[in-house]
PDB file of C-alpha atoms in Angstrom:
ATOM      1  CA  MET A1169      -5.841  19.345  -9.337  1.00 42.00           C
ATOM      2  CA  MET A1170      -9.214  18.490  -8.611  1.00 46.00           C
ATOM      3  CA  THR A1171     -12.150  16.845 -10.042  1.00 49.00           C
ATOM      4  CA  GLN A1172     -15.218  17.535 -10.306  1.00 48.00           C
ATOM      5  CA  PHE A1173     -16.377  15.570  -7.450  1.00 48.00           C
ATOM      6  CA  GLU A1174     -13.401  16.868  -4.901  1.00 51.00           C
ATOM      7  CA  ASP A1175     -13.438  19.924  -5.558  1.00 49.00           C
ATOM      8  CA  TRP A1176     -16.482  20.769  -3.446  1.00 46.00           C
ATOM      9  CA  MET A1177     -15.401  19.405  -0.446  1.00 48.00           C
ATOM     10  CA  ASP A1178     -12.411  21.552  -0.502  1.00 45.00           C
ATOM     11  CA  VAL A1179     -14.342  24.253   1.855  1.00 43.00           C
ATOM     12  CA  THR A1180     -12.909  25.924   4.912  1.00 40.00           C
ATOM     13  CA  PHE A1181     -14.656  24.616   7.795  1.00 41.00           C
ATOM     14  CA  SER A1182     -14.696  24.476  11.563  1.00 42.00           C
ATOM     15  CA  GLN A1183     -13.934  21.193  13.642  1.00 45.00           C
ATOM     16  CA  ILE A1184     -15.172  22.606  16.677  1.00 49.00           C
ATOM     17  CA  GLU A1185     -18.727  23.696  15.436  1.00 59.00           C
ATOM     18  CA  GLY A1186     -21.870  21.600  14.420  1.00 63.00           C
ATOM     19  CA  PRO A1187     -22.138  17.484  14.550  1.00 68.00           C
ATOM     20  CA  LYS A1188     -19.563  14.781  13.175  1.00 82.00           C
ATOM     21  CA  PRO A1189     -22.079  13.155  10.502  1.00 91.00           C
ATOM     22  CA  ILE A1190     -23.052   9.685  11.398  1.00 95.00           C
ATOM     23  CA  PHE A1191     -22.547   8.115   7.636  1.00 97.00           C
ATOM     24  CA  HIS A1192     -24.418   4.323   6.636  1.00 97.00           C
ATOM     25  CA  CYS A1193     -24.104   2.893   3.217  1.00 97.00           C
ATOM     26  CA  PHE A1194     -26.220  -0.520   2.479  1.00 97.00           C
ATOM     27  CA  ASP A1195     -26.385  -2.760  -0.829  1.00 96.00           C
ATOM     28  CA  GLN A1196     -29.716  -2.448  -1.005  1.00 97.00           C
ATOM     29  CA  ARG A1197     -32.808   0.039  -0.863  1.00 97.00           C
ATOM     30  CA  ASN A1198     -34.810  -1.423   1.014  1.00 97.00           C
ATOM     31  CA  HIS A1199     -32.040  -2.072   3.872  1.00 98.00           C
ATOM     32  CA  GLU A1200     -31.017   1.735   3.416  1.00 98.00           C
ATOM     33  CA  VAL A1201     -34.779   2.777   4.186  1.00 98.00           C
ATOM     34  CA  SER A1202     -35.513  -0.079   6.542  1.00 98.00           C
ATOM     35  CA  ALA A1203     -32.471   1.251   8.606  1.00 98.00           C
ATOM     36  CA  ILE A1204     -33.688   4.883   8.614  1.00 98.00           C
ATOM     37  CA  ALA A1205     -37.034   4.085   9.946  1.00 98.00           C
ATOM     38  CA  ARG A1206     -35.646   2.308  13.203  1.00 98.00           C
ATOM     39  CA  HIS A1207     -33.216   5.267  13.722  1.00 98.00           C
ATOM     40  CA  LEU A1208     -35.893   7.674  12.979  1.00 98.00           C
ATOM     41  CA  ARG A1209     -38.055   5.418  15.953  1.00 98.00           C
ATOM     42  CA  HIS A1210     -35.291   6.005  17.779  1.00 97.00           C
ATOM     43  CA  LEU A1211     -34.835   9.100  18.088  1.00 96.00           C
ATOM     44  CA  ILE A1212     -38.600   9.595  18.698  1.00 96.00           C
ATOM     45  CA  GLU A1213     -38.957   7.002  20.637  1.00 96.00           C
ATOM     46  CA  VAL A1214     -36.349   6.441  22.709  1.00 95.00           C
ATOM     47  CA  ASP A1215     -33.819   9.714  22.595  1.00 94.00           C
ATOM     48  CA  GLY A1216     -37.223  11.939  22.704  1.00 94.00           C
ATOM     49  CA  ILE A1217     -36.862  14.212  19.755  1.00 95.00           C
ATOM     50  CA  TYR A1218     -39.809  15.521  18.476  1.00 95.00           C
ATOM     51  CA  PRO A1219     -40.656  14.854  14.769  1.00 96.00           C
ATOM     52  CA  THR A1220     -41.063  18.773  14.191  1.00 94.00           C
ATOM     53  CA  ASP A1221     -37.192  18.609  15.399  1.00 95.00           C
ATOM     54  CA  ILE A1222     -36.236  16.011  12.226  1.00 96.00           C
ATOM     55  CA  CYS A1223     -36.060  17.275   8.531  1.00 96.00           C
ATOM     56  CA  VAL A1224     -35.432  14.751   6.131  1.00 98.00           C
ATOM     57  CA  ILE A1225     -33.637  16.182   2.901  1.00 98.00           C
ATOM     58  CA  TYR A1226     -33.820  14.457   0.254  1.00 97.00           C
ATOM     59  CA  ASN A1227     -32.613  14.996  -4.117  1.00 96.00           C
ATOM     60  CA  GLY A1228     -34.847  14.251  -6.860  1.00 87.00           C
ATOM     61  CA  GLY A1229     -36.415  10.629  -6.952  1.00 88.00           C
ATOM     62  CA  ALA A1230     -35.736   9.779  -3.358  1.00 96.00           C
ATOM     63  CA  GLY A1231     -39.225  11.678  -2.668  1.00 95.00           C
ATOM     64  CA  ARG A1232     -40.920   8.451  -4.315  1.00 96.00           C
ATOM     65  CA  ILE A1233     -39.203   6.230  -2.145  1.00 97.00           C
ATOM     66  CA  LEU A1234     -39.577   7.938   0.947  1.00 98.00           C
ATOM     67  CA  GLU A1235     -43.222   8.008  -0.052  1.00 97.00           C
ATOM     68  CA  SER A1236     -43.412   4.524  -0.785  1.00 97.00           C
ATOM     69  CA  GLN A1237     -41.137   3.060   1.695  1.00 98.00           C
ATOM     70  CA  LEU A1238     -40.464   5.315   3.997  1.00 98.00           C
ATOM     71  CA  ALA A1239     -43.794   6.043   4.725  1.00 98.00           C
ATOM     72  CA  PRO A1240     -45.554   3.011   5.770  1.00 98.00           C
ATOM     73  CA  LYS A1241     -43.003   2.431   8.307  1.00 98.00           C
ATOM     74  CA  LEU A1242     -43.291   5.832   9.997  1.00 98.00           C
ATOM     75  CA  ALA A1243     -46.712   5.382   9.981  1.00 97.00           C
ATOM     76  CA  LYS A1244     -46.787   2.013  12.156  1.00 97.00           C
ATOM     77  CA  PHE A1245     -45.371   4.267  14.944  1.00 96.00           C
ATOM     78  CA  GLY A1246     -47.854   7.362  14.665  1.00 96.00           C
ATOM     79  CA  VAL A1247     -45.387   9.464  12.579  1.00 97.00           C
ATOM     80  CA  GLU A1248     -46.875  11.001   9.693  1.00 96.00           C
ATOM     81  CA  LEU A1249     -44.298  11.669   6.659  1.00 96.00           C
ATOM     82  CA  SER A1250     -45.157  14.610   5.043  1.00 93.00           C
ATOM     83  CA  LEU A1251     -43.347  16.116   1.647  1.00 93.00           C
ATOM     84  CA  GLN A1252     -43.331  19.448   1.507  1.00 91.00           C
ATOM     85  CA  LYS A1253     -41.568  21.825  -1.007  1.00 84.00           C
ATOM     86  CA  ASN A1254     -41.689  25.182  -2.927  1.00 75.00           C
ATOM     87  CA  GLN A1255     -44.064  26.466  -0.039  1.00 72.00           C
ATOM     88  CA  SER A1256     -44.143  27.200   3.341  1.00 75.00           C
ATOM     89  CA  PHE A1257     -43.953  24.166   5.718  1.00 78.00           C
ATOM     90  CA  GLU A1258     -46.880  22.915   7.179  1.00 77.00           C
ATOM     91  CA  ARG A1259     -45.613  21.476  10.931  1.00 80.00           C
ATOM     92  CA  ARG A1260     -47.688  19.053  13.245  1.00 84.00           C
ATOM     93  CA  ALA A1261     -46.512  17.617  16.825  1.00 87.00           C
ATOM     94  CA  ASN A1262     -46.646  14.083  14.761  1.00 92.00           C
ATOM     95  CA  THR A1263     -45.499  15.405  11.563  1.00 94.00           C
ATOM     96  CA  LEU A1264     -41.932  14.597   9.838  1.00 95.00           C
ATOM     97  CA  LEU A1265     -41.387  17.005   7.261  1.00 95.00           C
ATOM     98  CA  ALA A1266     -39.340  15.486   4.150  1.00 96.00           C
ATOM     99  CA  THR A1267     -38.099  18.148   1.994  1.00 96.00           C
ATOM    100  CA  THR A1268     -35.242  19.280  -1.184  1.00 95.00           C
ATOM    101  CA  PRO A1269     -32.418  21.036  -0.257  1.00 95.00           C
ATOM    102  CA  HIS A1270     -33.283  24.181  -2.321  1.00 94.00           C
ATOM    103  CA  SER A1271     -36.773  24.316  -0.131  1.00 93.00           C
ATOM    104  CA  TYR A1272     -34.826  24.156   3.317  1.00 92.00           C
ATOM    105  CA  LYS A1273     -32.215  27.072   2.242  1.00 90.00           C
ATOM    106  CA  GLY A1274     -32.187  29.291   5.236  1.00 89.00           C
ATOM    107  CA  TYR A1275     -33.650  26.683   7.474  1.00 90.00           C
ATOM    108  CA  GLU A1276     -31.947  24.391  10.019  1.00 92.00           C
ATOM    109  CA  SER A1277     -33.415  21.954  12.316  1.00 93.00           C
ATOM    110  CA  GLU A1278     -31.685  19.836  15.452  1.00 94.00           C
ATOM    111  CA  VAL A1279     -31.804  16.879  13.757  1.00 96.00           C
ATOM    112  CA  VAL A1280     -30.987  16.353   9.532  1.00 97.00           C
ATOM    113  CA  ILE A1281     -31.580  12.825   7.602  1.00 98.00           C
ATOM    114  CA  ILE A1282     -30.078  12.621   4.458  1.00 98.00           C
ATOM    115  CA  PRO A1283     -31.603   9.240   2.520  1.00 98.00           C
ATOM    116  CA  CYS A1284     -30.292   8.191  -0.788  1.00 97.00           C
ATOM    117  CA  VAL A1285     -27.260  10.421  -0.917  1.00 97.00           C
ATOM    118  CA  ASP A1286     -25.751   8.366  -3.910  1.00 96.00           C
ATOM    119  CA  LEU A1287     -29.202  10.318  -5.658  1.00 95.00           C
ATOM    120  CA  TYR A1288     -27.655  13.560  -5.355  1.00 95.00           C
ATOM    121  CA  VAL A1289     -26.089  13.511  -9.036  1.00 94.00           C
ATOM    122  CA  ALA A1290     -27.489  14.874 -12.025  1.00 90.00           C
ATOM    123  CA  PRO A1291     -28.540  12.629 -15.096  1.00 86.00           C
ATOM    124  CA  GLU A1292     -25.037  13.714 -16.849  1.00 87.00           C
ATOM    125  CA  GLY A1293     -23.252  12.325 -13.525  1.00 86.00           C
ATOM    126  CA  LYS A1294     -22.429  15.447 -12.587  1.00 89.00           C
ATOM    127  CA  LEU A1295     -22.263  16.004  -8.379  1.00 89.00           C
ATOM    128  CA  VAL A1296     -25.784  18.101  -7.056  1.00 92.00           C
ATOM    129  CA  ALA A1297     -22.952  19.930  -4.810  1.00 91.00           C
ATOM    130  CA  ASN A1298     -24.694  22.766  -3.771  1.00 93.00           C
ATOM    131  CA  GLY A1299     -27.940  20.828  -2.626  1.00 94.00           C
ATOM    132  CA  LEU A1300     -25.808  18.074  -1.020  1.00 95.00           C
ATOM    133  CA  TYR A1301     -23.996  21.109   0.666  1.00 94.00           C
ATOM    134  CA  VAL A1302     -26.909  22.892   1.755  1.00 95.00           C
ATOM    135  CA  ALA A1303     -28.524  19.533   2.830  1.00 95.00           C
ATOM    136  CA  MET A1304     -25.895  18.868   5.102  1.00 94.00           C
ATOM    137  CA  THR A1305     -25.322  21.910   6.835  1.00 93.00           C
ATOM    138  CA  ARG A1306     -28.920  22.599   8.003  1.00 93.00           C
ATOM    139  CA  ALA A1307     -28.470  20.205  11.062  1.00 93.00           C
ATOM    140  CA  ARG A1308     -27.653  21.631  14.668  1.00 91.00           C
ATOM    141  CA  SER A1309     -27.584  18.663  16.508  1.00 92.00           C
ATOM    142  CA  LEU A1310     -27.507  15.336  14.769  1.00 95.00           C
ATOM    143  CA  LEU A1311     -26.598  14.784  10.622  1.00 96.00           C
ATOM    144  CA  ALA A1312     -27.520  11.488   9.456  1.00 98.00           C
ATOM    145  CA  ILE A1313     -26.043  10.200   6.134  1.00 98.00           C
ATOM    146  CA  TYR A1314     -27.570   7.089   4.750  1.00 98.00           C
ATOM    147  CA  GLY A1315     -26.896   5.723   0.639  1.00 97.00           C
ATOM    148  CA  ILE A1316     -26.609   2.661  -1.477  1.00 97.00           C
ATOM    149  CA  ASN A1317     -22.927   0.957  -2.643  1.00 93.00           C
ATOM    150  CA  GLY A1318     -23.361   0.663  -6.211  1.00 86.00           C
ATOM    151  CA  GLY A1319     -24.784   2.742  -8.615  1.00 87.00           C
ATOM    152  CA  SER A1320     -23.218   5.047 -11.726  1.00 90.00           C
ATOM    153  CA  GLU A1321     -19.833   5.839 -11.528  1.00 91.00           C
ATOM    154  CA  ALA A1322     -20.980   9.401 -10.243  1.00 92.00           C
ATOM    155  CA  SER A1323     -22.342   7.983  -6.918  1.00 93.00           C
ATOM    156  CA  LYS A1324     -20.029   5.629  -6.325  1.00 93.00           C
ATOM    157  CA  ARG A1325     -17.683   8.486  -5.920  1.00 92.00           C
ATOM    158  CA  VAL A1326     -20.308  10.569  -3.638  1.00 93.00           C
ATOM    159  CA  THR A1327     -20.935   8.069  -1.095  1.00 95.00           C
ATOM    160  CA  GLY A1328     -17.120   6.835  -1.563  1.00 93.00           C
ATOM    161  CA  SER A1329     -16.331  10.460  -0.564  1.00 93.00           C
ATOM    162  CA  ILE A1330     -18.473  11.216   2.224  1.00 94.00           C
ATOM    163  CA  ALA A1331     -17.278   7.638   3.596  1.00 94.00           C
ATOM    164  CA  ALA A1332     -13.613   8.479   3.350  1.00 92.00           C
ATOM    165  CA  CYS A1333     -14.545  12.028   5.229  1.00 90.00           C
ATOM    166  CA  VAL A1334     -16.542  10.507   7.813  1.00 90.00           C
ATOM    167  CA  ALA A1335     -13.671   8.100   8.425  1.00 90.00           C
ATOM    168  CA  THR A1336     -11.214  10.952   8.843  1.00 88.00           C
ATOM    169  CA  GLN A1337     -13.416  12.875  11.117  1.00 84.00           C
ATOM    170  CA  ASN A1338     -13.637  10.179  13.339  1.00 80.00           C
ATOM    171  CA  ALA A1339     -10.097   9.087  13.428  1.00 78.00           C
ATOM    172  CA  GLN A1340      -8.262   9.476  16.487  1.00 76.00           C
ATOM    173  CA  PRO A1341      -5.378  11.642  16.404  1.00 75.00           C
ATOM    174  CA  LYS A1342      -2.219  10.548  16.247  1.00 77.00           C
ATOM    175  CA  ILE A1343      -0.268  12.226  19.738  1.00 81.00           C
ATOM    176  CA  ASP A1344       3.123  12.078  19.841  1.00 76.00           C
ATOM    177  CA  LEU A1345       4.018  11.714  23.709  1.00 78.00           C
ATOM    178  CA  SER A1346       8.246  11.750  23.078  1.00 75.00           C
ATOM    179  CA  ASP A1347      10.340  14.210  25.156  1.00 68.00           C
ATOM    180  CA  GLY A1348      11.695  15.019  22.251  1.00 58.00           C
TER     181      GLY A1348
END
């Protein structure tokens, strides 16, 4: 029998379609945000990905964290973080869109960053499964998921489940080379 935190993972998926996700978990939120800023800077300045081809998809209170901690780090290298929801998206060359899963339904982006994945839980401790599913299925080329260790038991289950899934996807298959 599956628990409320495991049934959302019981989906059929193709292992050859879509990107394998990257997952990083930190002990402190400021370390997570710094890592996201470094990753975004690398994607933009080294890999040559336009900010308009990147979307940050967040849940709930993570918007305040992005505004107060991530936006100033991005501004240091000329990228504006624009939190937009419940509207049609405005995009400018140096603008990186941040929005909610609900607002991004039906859209895709080359690169999707999911910050604060541990916050994809409702106040009563239930997983925000539909929102997380939408966020995780919007990337065409790169999906990077970030979160912190700790928090509520529900948050720990979210990060633990994602870590286990990513580890499984990245594990080398065992190949039997015997003649039998």
